[in-house]
Coordinates of N, CA, C and O in Angstrom, one line a residue:
M1134 N 56.6 -40.3 -42.8 CA 55.3 -41.5 -43.5 C 55.8 -40.7 -45.2 O 55.7 -39.7 -45.7
T1135 N 55.9 -41.9 -46.4 CA 56.2 -41.8 -47.5 C 54.5 -41.9 -48.1 O 53.8 -42.5 -47.2
T1136 N 54.1 -41.5 -49.6 CA 52.8 -41.9 -49.8 C 52.5 -43.4 -50.5 O 51.6 -43.5 -50.2
D1137 N 53.4 -44.2 -50.3 CA 53.5 -45.4 -50.5 C 53.4 -46.3 -49.4 O 53.0 -47.4 -49.3
H1138 N 53.2 -45.6 -48.0 CA 52.7 -46.1 -46.5 C 51.6 -46.6 -46.5 O 50.6 -45.4 -46.4
L1139 N 50.8 -47.4 -46.2 CA 49.7 -47.9 -46.0 C 49.7 -47.9 -44.6 O 49.9 -48.9 -43.9
T1140 N 48.5 -47.0 -44.1 CA 48.5 -46.5 -42.9 C 47.9 -47.7 -41.7 O 47.7 -47.7 -40.7
H1141 N 46.9 -48.6 -42.6 CA 45.9 -49.6 -41.6 C 46.8 -50.5 -41.9 O 46.0 -51.6 -41.6
F1142 N 48.0 -50.5 -41.7 CA 48.9 -52.0 -41.4 C 49.6 -51.6 -40.5 O 50.5 -50.6 -40.1
D1143 N 49.9 -52.4 -39.4 CA 51.1 -52.3 -38.3 C 52.7 -52.5 -38.9 O 52.3 -53.3 -40.2
A1144 N 53.7 -52.4 -37.9 CA 54.8 -52.9 -38.3 C 54.7 -54.2 -38.5 O 55.9 -54.6 -39.4
T1145 N 54.0 -55.2 -38.0 CA 53.9 -56.6 -38.9 C 53.1 -57.0 -39.8 O 52.9 -58.4 -39.8
G1146 N 52.4 -55.7 -40.5 CA 51.9 -56.3 -41.5 C 50.5 -56.5 -41.3 O 49.3 -56.7 -42.0
Q1147 N 49.2 -56.3 -40.2 CA 48.2 -56.6 -39.1 C 47.1 -55.9 -39.4 O 47.9 -53.9 -39.2
A1148 N 46.5 -55.9 -39.8 CA 45.6 -54.8 -40.3 C 45.4 -54.1 -38.5 O 44.9 -54.8 -37.8
H1149 N 44.8 -52.8 -38.8 CA 44.4 -52.1 -37.4 C 44.1 -50.8 -37.8 O 44.1 -50.0 -38.9
M1150 N 43.3 -50.1 -37.1 CA 42.6 -48.8 -37.1 C 43.8 -48.1 -36.5 O 44.2 -48.1 -34.9
V1151 N 43.6 -46.8 -37.4 CA 44.5 -46.1 -37.1 C 44.4 -45.3 -35.5 O 43.4 -44.5 -35.5
D1152 N 45.7 -44.9 -35.2 CA 45.1 -43.7 -33.7 C 45.4 -42.3 -34.4 O 46.5 -42.0 -34.6
V1153 N 44.1 -41.6 -34.2 CA 43.9 -40.5 -34.6 C 44.2 -39.6 -33.5 O 43.8 -38.2 -33.4
G1154 N 44.2 -40.2 -32.0 CA 44.1 -39.3 -31.0 C 45.0 -38.4 -31.0 O 44.3 -37.3 -30.4
A1155 N 46.2 -38.1 -31.1 CA 47.5 -36.6 -31.1 C 46.8 -35.8 -32.2 O 47.7 -34.9 -32.1
K1156 N 46.2 -36.6 -33.1 CA 45.7 -35.4 -34.5 C 44.8 -34.3 -33.7 O 44.3 -34.2 -33.0
A1157 N 45.5 -33.1 -34.2 CA 44.2 -31.9 -34.2 C 43.2 -31.9 -35.1 O 43.2 -32.4 -35.8
E1158 N 42.1 -31.5 -34.3 CA 41.0 -31.3 -34.8 C 40.9 -29.8 -35.7 O 41.2 -29.0 -35.6
T1159 N 40.5 -30.2 -37.0 CA 40.0 -28.9 -38.1 C 39.0 -29.3 -38.6 O 38.4 -31.0 -38.4
H1160 N 38.6 -28.4 -39.9 CA 37.8 -28.6 -40.5 C 38.1 -29.4 -41.7 O 38.9 -28.9 -42.1
R1161 N 37.2 -30.1 -41.9 CA 37.3 -31.0 -43.1 C 36.7 -31.7 -44.1 O 35.4 -31.7 -43.8
I1162 N 36.7 -31.6 -45.3 CA 35.9 -31.3 -46.2 C 36.2 -32.3 -47.3 O 37.3 -32.5 -47.7
A1163 N 35.5 -32.9 -47.9 CA 35.7 -34.2 -49.4 C 34.7 -33.6 -50.2 O 33.4 -33.9 -49.5
L1164 N 35.2 -33.7 -51.6 CA 34.1 -34.3 -52.4 C 34.2 -35.1 -53.1 O 35.5 -35.4 -52.9
A1165 N 33.2 -35.9 -53.9 CA 33.2 -36.9 -54.4 C 32.1 -37.1 -55.5 O 31.2 -36.1 -55.4
S1166 N 32.5 -38.0 -56.6 CA 31.4 -37.7 -57.8 C 31.5 -38.8 -58.3 O 32.1 -40.1 -58.1
G1167 N 30.2 -39.2 -59.2 CA 30.6 -40.4 -60.0 C 29.0 -40.1 -60.9 O 28.4 -39.3 -60.7
S1168 N 28.9 -41.5 -61.4 CA 27.7 -41.1 -62.5 C 27.3 -42.9 -62.6 O 28.1 -43.7 -62.7
I1169 N 25.5 -42.7 -63.3 CA 25.6 -43.4 -63.8 C 24.9 -43.8 -64.9 O 23.8 -42.6 -65.5
R1170 N 25.4 -44.1 -66.0 CA 24.4 -44.5 -67.5 C 23.4 -45.2 -67.6 O 23.7 -46.5 -67.0
M1171 N 22.6 -45.1 -68.2 CA 21.0 -45.8 -68.7 C 21.1 -45.4 -69.7 O 21.3 -44.8 -70.6
K1172 N 20.0 -46.2 -70.1 CA 19.2 -46.0 -71.7 C 18.7 -44.7 -71.6 O 17.9 -44.3 -70.6
P1173 N 18.2 -44.4 -72.9 CA 17.1 -42.9 -72.7 C 15.6 -42.6 -71.9 O 15.0 -42.1 -71.2
E1174 N 15.3 -44.0 -72.3 CA 13.9 -44.0 -71.8 C 14.1 -44.1 -70.4 O 12.9 -43.9 -69.5
T1175 N 15.0 -44.7 -69.6 CA 15.4 -44.6 -67.8 C 15.3 -43.6 -67.3 O 14.6 -42.8 -66.6
L1176 N 16.2 -42.5 -68.5 CA 16.4 -41.3 -68.4 C 15.0 -40.4 -68.0 O 14.9 -39.6 -67.3
A1177 N 14.3 -41.0 -69.1 CA 13.3 -40.1 -69.2 C 11.9 -40.1 -68.2 O 11.4 -39.5 -67.8
I1178 N 11.9 -41.7 -67.8 CA 10.8 -42.1 -66.6 C 11.6 -41.5 -65.4 O 10.7 -40.6 -64.5
I1179 N 12.6 -41.0 -64.8 CA 13.4 -40.6 -63.8 C 13.0 -38.9 -64.2 O 12.4 -38.6 -63.1
L1180 N 12.9 -38.4 -65.2 CA 12.6 -36.7 -65.3 C 11.3 -36.7 -65.2 O 10.9 -35.5 -65.0
S1181 N 10.6 -37.6 -66.1 CA 9.0 -37.4 -65.7 C 8.4 -37.6 -64.0 O 7.4 -37.2 -64.2
G1182 N 9.0 -38.2 -63.4 CA 8.5 -38.4 -62.3 C 7.8 -39.5 -62.0 O 7.1 -39.4 -61.3
T1183 N 7.9 -40.5 -63.2 CA 6.8 -41.4 -63.1 C 7.5 -42.4 -62.8 O 6.9 -43.9 -63.3
A1184 N 8.8 -43.0 -62.0 CA 8.7 -44.2 -61.7 C 8.4 -44.9 -60.6 O 7.3 -44.2 -60.0
K1185 N 7.4 -46.2 -61.0 CA 6.5 -47.0 -59.8 C 7.3 -46.6 -58.5 O 6.4 -46.7 -57.7
K1186 N 8.3 -46.6 -57.9 CA 8.5 -46.7 -56.7 C 8.6 -45.2 -56.5 O 9.5 -44.8 -55.0
G1187 N 8.7 -44.2 -57.2 CA 8.9 -42.8 -56.3 C 9.5 -42.0 -57.1 O 10.1 -42.0 -58.5
D1188 N 10.0 -40.6 -56.3 CA 11.0 -39.6 -56.6 C 12.0 -40.2 -56.7 O 13.0 -40.4 -55.5
V1189 N 12.7 -40.6 -58.1 CA 14.6 -41.3 -58.1 C 15.2 -40.8 -57.5 O 15.9 -41.1 -56.3
L1190 N 15.3 -39.4 -57.4 CA 16.5 -38.6 -57.0 C 16.5 -37.9 -55.8 O 17.1 -38.0 -55.2
G1191 N 15.2 -38.0 -55.1 CA 14.9 -37.7 -53.8 C 15.0 -38.5 -53.2 O 15.8 -38.3 -51.8
I1192 N 14.8 -39.6 -53.4 CA 14.7 -41.0 -52.2 C 16.9 -41.2 -52.5 O 17.1 -41.5 -52.0
A1193 N 17.0 -41.2 -53.9 CA 18.6 -41.4 -53.9 C 19.5 -40.1 -52.8 O 20.3 -40.6 -52.3
R1194 N 18.7 -38.7 -52.6 CA 20.0 -38.0 -52.1 C 19.7 -38.3 -50.0 O 20.7 -38.0 -50.5
I1195 N 18.4 -38.9 -50.2 CA 18.5 -39.3 -48.7 C 19.5 -40.6 -48.4 O 19.5 -40.4 -47.6
A1196 N 18.9 -41.4 -48.9 CA 19.7 -42.6 -49.1 C 21.0 -42.2 -49.1 O 22.0 -42.8 -48.0
A1197 N 21.7 -41.5 -50.0 CA 22.8 -41.0 -49.7 C 23.6 -40.4 -48.5 O 24.9 -40.5 -48.0
I1198 N 22.9 -39.3 -48.0 CA 22.9 -39.0 -46.8 C 23.0 -39.7 -45.8 O 24.2 -39.9 -44.8
M1199 N 22.1 -40.6 -45.7 CA 21.5 -41.7 -44.5 C 23.5 -42.4 -44.6 O 23.7 -42.7 -43.7
A1200 N 23.5 -42.8 -45.6 CA 24.8 -43.8 -46.1 C 26.1 -43.1 -45.6 O 26.5 -43.8 -44.6
S1201 N 26.0 -41.8 -46.1 CA 27.3 -41.1 -45.5 C 27.4 -41.2 -43.6 O 28.6 -41.3 -43.5
K1202 N 26.3 -41.3 -43.2 CA 26.2 -41.2 -41.8 C 26.7 -42.5 -41.4 O 27.1 -42.8 -40.1
R1203 N 26.8 -43.8 -42.2 CA 26.9 -44.8 -41.5 C 28.0 -45.7 -42.1 O 28.4 -46.8 -42.1
T1204 N 28.9 -44.7 -42.6 CA 30.4 -45.0 -43.2 C 30.9 -46.3 -42.4 O 31.5 -47.1 -42.7
S1205 N 31.6 -45.6 -41.2 CA 32.1 -46.7 -40.6 C 31.2 -47.6 -39.9 O 32.2 -49.1 -39.7
D1206 N 29.9 -48.0 -40.2 CA 29.4 -49.1 -40.0 C 29.7 -50.1 -41.4 O 29.9 -51.6 -41.3
L1207 N 30.1 -49.6 -42.4 CA 30.3 -50.8 -43.7 C 31.6 -51.0 -44.1 O 32.3 -51.7 -44.6
I1208 N 32.8 -49.9 -43.4 CA 34.5 -49.9 -43.6 C 34.7 -50.4 -43.0 O 34.4 -49.5 -41.9
P1209 N 35.3 -51.5 -42.4 CA 35.9 -51.7 -41.1 C 36.9 -51.2 -40.2 O 36.6 -51.1 -39.0
L1210 N 37.4 -50.3 -41.0 CA 38.6 -49.8 -40.1 C 38.0 -48.2 -39.9 O 39.0 -47.5 -40.0
C1211 N 36.8 -47.7 -40.7 CA 36.8 -46.1 -40.6 C 36.2 -46.0 -39.2 O 35.8 -46.4 -38.4
H1212 N 36.8 -44.6 -39.0 CA 36.5 -43.8 -37.6 C 34.9 -43.5 -38.0 O 34.6 -42.9 -38.9
P1213 N 34.1 -43.7 -36.5 CA 32.9 -43.3 -36.7 C 33.1 -41.6 -36.4 O 33.7 -41.4 -35.5
L1214 N 32.3 -40.9 -37.6 CA 32.6 -39.6 -37.3 C 31.3 -38.6 -37.1 O 30.2 -39.1 -37.3
A1215 N 31.2 -37.6 -36.3 CA 30.2 -36.8 -36.0 C 29.8 -35.6 -37.4 O 31.1 -34.7 -37.4
L1216 N 29.4 -36.1 -38.5 CA 29.3 -35.0 -39.8 C 28.8 -34.0 -39.1 O 27.4 -33.9 -38.6
T1217 N 29.7 -32.7 -40.0 CA 28.8 -31.6 -39.7 C 27.7 -31.0 -40.6 O 26.8 -30.0 -40.7
R1218 N 27.8 -31.5 -41.9 CA 27.6 -31.4 -43.4 C 27.3 -32.6 -44.2 O 28.5 -33.0 -44.6
V1219 N 26.0 -32.6 -45.0 CA 26.5 -33.4 -46.0 C 25.2 -32.9 -47.2 O 24.0 -32.8 -46.9
A1220 N 25.9 -32.5 -48.0 CA 25.2 -32.3 -49.2 C 25.3 -33.0 -50.5 O 26.0 -33.4 -50.9
V1221 N 24.1 -33.4 -51.2 CA 24.4 -34.2 -52.5 C 23.2 -33.7 -53.6 O 22.1 -33.5 -53.4
D1222 N 24.0 -33.7 -54.7 CA 23.5 -32.9 -55.5 C 23.4 -34.4 -56.9 O 24.3 -34.8 -56.9
F1223 N 22.5 -34.0 -57.8 CA 22.2 -35.1 -58.6 C 22.2 -34.2 -59.8 O 21.2 -33.1 -60.0
E1224 N 22.7 -34.4 -61.1 CA 22.6 -33.7 -62.5 C 22.2 -34.6 -63.6 O 22.7 -35.4 -63.5
T1225 N 21.6 -34.3 -64.3 CA 21.1 -35.3 -65.5 C 21.7 -34.6 -66.6 O 21.8 -33.5 -66.8
D1226 N 22.1 -35.7 -67.5 CA 22.8 -35.4 -68.9 C 21.9 -36.3 -69.8 O 22.4 -37.4 -70.0
E1227 N 21.0 -35.4 -70.6 CA 19.9 -36.4 -71.2 C 20.8 -36.6 -72.6 O 20.6 -37.2 -73.1
A1228 N 22.3 -35.5 -72.8 CA 22.8 -36.6 -74.3 C 23.4 -37.1 -74.4 O 23.4 -38.1 -74.8
N1229 N 23.8 -37.9 -72.9 CA 24.4 -38.8 -72.8 C 24.1 -39.9 -72.0 O 24.4 -40.9 -71.7
S1230 N 22.4 -39.6 -71.5 CA 21.6 -40.9 -70.8 C 22.6 -41.1 -69.6 O 22.5 -42.2 -69.0
T1231 N 22.5 -39.6 -68.3 CA 23.5 -40.1 -67.4 C 23.2 -39.4 -66.6 O 22.4 -38.2 -66.7
V1232 N 22.9 -40.3 -65.1 CA 22.8 -38.9 -64.0 C 24.3 -39.0 -63.2 O 24.9 -39.9 -63.0
H1233 N 24.8 -37.8 -62.9 CA 25.7 -37.6 -62.2 C 25.3 -37.0 -60.8 O 24.9 -36.3 -60.4
C1234 N 26.4 -37.5 -59.6 CA 26.1 -37.4 -58.4 C 27.4 -36.8 -58.0 O 28.6 -37.0 -58.5
K1235 N 26.9 -35.4 -57.2 CA 28.1 -35.0 -56.0 C 28.0 -35.3 -55.0 O 26.5 -34.5 -54.4
A1236 N 28.8 -35.3 -54.1 CA 28.4 -35.3 -52.6 C 29.6 -34.6 -52.1 O 30.8 -34.9 -52.3
Q1237 N 29.3 -33.8 -50.6 CA 30.3 -32.6 -49.9 C 29.9 -33.3 -48.9 O 28.8 -33.0 -48.4
V1238 N 30.9 -33.4 -48.0 CA 30.9 -33.8 -46.5 C 31.9 -33.3 -45.6 O 32.9 -33.0 -46.2
E1239 N 31.2 -32.7 -44.5 CA 32.1 -32.3 -43.4 C 32.1 -32.3 -42.2 O 31.1 -33.2 -42.0
T1240 N 33.3 -31.9 -41.4 CA 33.3 -32.5 -39.8 C 34.2 -31.7 -39.6 O 35.0 -31.0 -40.3
Y1241 N 34.3 -32.0 -38.1 CA 35.5 -31.0 -37.1 C 35.9 -32.2 -36.4 O 35.5 -32.5 -35.4
G1242 N 37.4 -32.5 -36.8 CA 37.6 -33.5 -36.3 C 39.0 -34.2 -36.6 O 39.8 -33.5 -37.1
K1243 N 39.8 -35.3 -36.2 CA 40.6 -35.6 -36.2 C 41.1 -36.7 -37.6 O 42.1 -37.1 -37.4
T1244 N 40.4 -36.9 -38.5 CA 40.4 -37.9 -39.6 C 39.4 -37.3 -40.7 O 38.2 -36.7 -40.4
G1245 N 39.8 -37.4 -41.4 CA 39.2 -36.7 -43.1 C 37.7 -37.7 -43.1 O 37.0 -38.4 -42.7
V1246 N 37.2 -37.4 -44.4 CA 36.0 -37.5 -44.6 C 35.7 -37.9 -46.0 O 34.7 -38.3 -46.6
E1247 N 36.5 -38.5 -46.5 CA 36.8 -39.0 -47.9 C 36.1 -40.1 -47.8 O 35.6 -40.2 -49.1
M1248 N 36.0 -41.1 -47.2 CA 35.2 -42.3 -47.1 C 33.7 -42.0 -47.2 O 32.8 -42.8 -47.9
E1249 N 32.9 -40.9 -46.6 CA 32.0 -41.0 -46.3 C 31.5 -40.3 -47.4 O 30.3 -40.2 -47.7
A1250 N 31.9 -39.3 -48.3 CA 31.9 -38.8 -49.4 C 31.5 -39.8 -50.5 O 30.6 -39.9 -51.4
L1251 N 32.6 -40.7 -50.6 CA 32.5 -41.7 -51.7 C 30.9 -42.8 -51.4 O 30.6 -43.0 -52.3
T1252 N 31.1 -43.2 -49.9 CA 30.0 -44.1 -49.6 C 28.7 -43.2 -49.8 O 27.7 -43.9 -50.2
A1253 N 28.3 -41.6 -50.0 CA 27.4 -41.1 -50.4 C 27.3 -41.3 -51.8 O 26.5 -41.5 -52.1
V1254 N 28.2 -40.7 -52.3 CA 27.9 -41.1 -54.3 C 27.7 -42.4 -54.5 O 26.7 -42.6 -55.0
Q1255 N 28.2 -43.2 -54.2 CA 28.1 -44.7 -54.1 C 26.6 -45.0 -54.1 O 25.9 -45.8 -54.8
I1256 N 26.2 -45.3 -52.5 CA 24.8 -45.3 -52.3 C 23.6 -44.4 -52.7 O 22.7 -45.1 -53.4
G1257 N 23.8 -43.6 -53.1 CA 23.0 -42.3 -54.3 C 22.9 -43.1 -55.8 O 22.1 -43.7 -55.9
L1258 N 24.1 -43.7 -56.3 CA 23.5 -43.9 -57.3 C 23.3 -45.6 -57.5 O 22.4 -45.6 -58.1
L1259 N 23.8 -46.4 -56.4 CA 22.8 -47.6 -55.8 C 21.6 -47.7 -56.1 O 20.6 -48.2 -56.6
T1260 N 20.8 -46.6 -55.3 CA 19.4 -46.4 -55.0 C 19.1 -46.2 -56.6 O 18.1 -46.4 -56.8
V1261 N 19.3 -44.7 -57.5 CA 18.9 -44.8 -58.5 C 18.7 -46.2 -59.4 O 17.5 -46.4 -60.2
Y1262 N 19.8 -47.3 -59.3 CA 20.0 -48.3 -59.8 C 18.5 -49.5 -59.3 O 18.2 -49.8 -60.4
D1263 N 18.6 -49.2 -57.8 CA 17.5 -49.8 -57.6 C 16.2 -49.9 -57.8 O 15.5 -50.3 -58.1
M1264 N 15.5 -48.2 -57.8 CA 14.7 -48.1 -58.2 C 14.3 -48.1 -59.8 O 13.1 -48.0 -60.2
C1265 N 15.9 -48.1 -60.3 CA 15.3 -47.9 -61.9 C 15.4 -49.9 -62.6 O 15.2 -49.9 -63.8
K1266 N 16.2 -50.3 -61.8 CA 16.6 -51.8 -62.3 C 15.2 -52.2 -63.4 O 15.3 -53.7 -64.0
A1267 N 13.8 -52.4 -62.8 CA 13.0 -52.9 -63.4 C 13.0 -52.7 -64.9 O 12.6 -53.5 -65.4
V1268 N 13.5 -51.3 -65.3 CA 13.7 -51.3 -66.9 C 14.2 -51.1 -67.4 O 14.5 -51.3 -68.3
D1269 N 15.6 -51.0 -66.4 CA 16.9 -51.1 -67.6 C 18.0 -51.7 -66.5 O 18.6 -51.2 -65.3
R1270 N 18.0 -53.3 -66.6 CA 19.1 -53.8 -65.6 C 20.7 -53.4 -66.0 O 21.6 -54.0 -65.6
G1271 N 20.7 -52.7 -67.0 CA 22.0 -52.5 -67.9 C 22.8 -51.3 -67.5 O 23.7 -51.0 -68.2
M1272 N 22.4 -50.6 -66.5 CA 23.2 -49.6 -65.9 C 24.1 -49.4 -65.8 O 24.5 -50.7 -64.9
V1273 N 25.0 -48.5 -65.8 CA 26.7 -48.9 -65.5 C 27.0 -47.9 -64.9 O 26.9 -46.2 -65.0
M1274 N 27.7 -47.9 -63.6 CA 27.9 -47.0 -62.6 C 29.5 -46.7 -62.8 O 30.3 -47.5 -63.2
S1275 N 30.3 -45.3 -62.9 CA 31.2 -45.4 -63.5 C 32.1 -43.8 -62.6 O 31.4 -43.3 -61.9
N1276 N 33.4 -44.0 -62.7 CA 34.0 -42.5 -62.4 C 33.7 -42.0 -61.0 O 33.3 -40.8 -60.8
I1277 N 33.9 -43.2 -60.2 CA 33.3 -42.8 -58.7 C 34.8 -42.5 -58.0 O 35.8 -43.2 -57.9
R1278 N 35.0 -41.2 -57.4 CA 36.1 -40.7 -57.1 C 36.3 -39.6 -55.9 O 35.3 -38.6 -56.1
V1279 N 36.8 -38.9 -55.2 CA 37.4 -38.4 -54.5 C 37.7 -37.4 -55.4 O 38.9 -37.2 -56.6
T1280 N 37.2 -35.9 -55.7 CA 37.6 -34.7 -56.3 C 37.9 -33.8 -55.8 O 39.2 -32.9 -56.4
E1281 N 37.9 -33.8 -54.5 CA 38.6 -32.5 -53.8 C 38.9 -33.1 -51.8 O 38.0 -33.3 -51.8
K1282 N 39.6 -32.9 -51.2 CA 39.5 -33.0 -49.5 C 40.3 -31.4 -49.5 O 41.2 -31.0 -49.9
H1283 N 40.0 -30.9 -47.9 CA 40.5 -29.9 -47.3 C 40.6 -30.3 -46.3 O 39.7 -30.7 -45.4
G1284 N 41.5 -29.6 -45.5 CA 42.0 -29.7 -43.9 C 42.9 -30.9 -43.8 O 43.2 -31.6 -44.4
G1285 N 43.1 -30.5 -42.4 CA 43.9 -31.7 -41.3 C 45.5 -31.7 -42.0 O 45.8 -30.7 -42.7
K1286 N 46.1 -32.3 -41.3 CA 47.7 -32.4 -41.6 C 48.4 -32.5 -43.1 O 49.3 -31.6 -43.7
S1287 N 47.5 -32.9 -44.1 CA 48.2 -32.8 -45.6 C 47.4 -32.1 -46.4 O 48.0 -31.8 -47.7
G1288 N 46.9 -31.2 -45.8 CA 46.4 -29.8 -46.5 C 45.2 -30.0 -47.7 O 44.1 -31.1 -47.2
D1289 N 44.9 -29.3 -48.3 CA 44.1 -29.1 -49.2 C 45.1 -30.1 -50.7 O 45.8 -30.3 -51.1
W1290 N 44.3 -30.8 -51.3 CA 43.9 -31.5 -52.5 C 43.0 -31.9 -53.7 O 41.5 -31.7 -53.1
S1291 N 43.1 -31.6 -54.5 CA 42.4 -31.3 -56.0 C 42.6 -32.6 -56.9 O 44.1 -32.5 -57.4
A1292 N 41.3 -33.3 -57.7 CA 42.3 -34.3 -58.8 C 42.4 -33.4 -59.5 O 43.2 -33.6 -60.6
T1293 N 42.0 -32.0 -60.2 CA 42.3 -31.6 -61.4 C 43.7 -30.4 -60.8 O 44.4 -30.2 -61.9
S1294 N 44.3 -30.8 -59.7 CA 46.1 -30.0 -59.6 C 46.9 -31.4 -59.7 O 47.0 -32.1 -59.8

């Protein structure tokens, strides 16, 4: 298989779910990150805990974890996975009026968890947007990406390498 081979298409070009039955079960880890930029006043509301809908980052963390567990319901060709760990962290950057989200997802299985990590980050950021849109509809999500993956046949990969 070359790096330009798309595994979700069969020899005739039809979409299919990849057969992972013969693959070895390994410890698989994926890290993803992303950001949401907003008005300084919006970030101040988040930091002060005075958002009308409640604890923005706490609720966004729970939403991100829940979403990671539902990835196969959202992405048609993803395998349902038994996740063994999901950790979601938010960092605030007051100088740039930005909230950064990082997710680490793990499993012991036959396929990776990159999609689950990406889903966690995106839904976490969407939840921040939802909870703050009444005061700032112009928030912008960006830089959503896988930053690392470990395990499986292809081994380790890092966005910094």
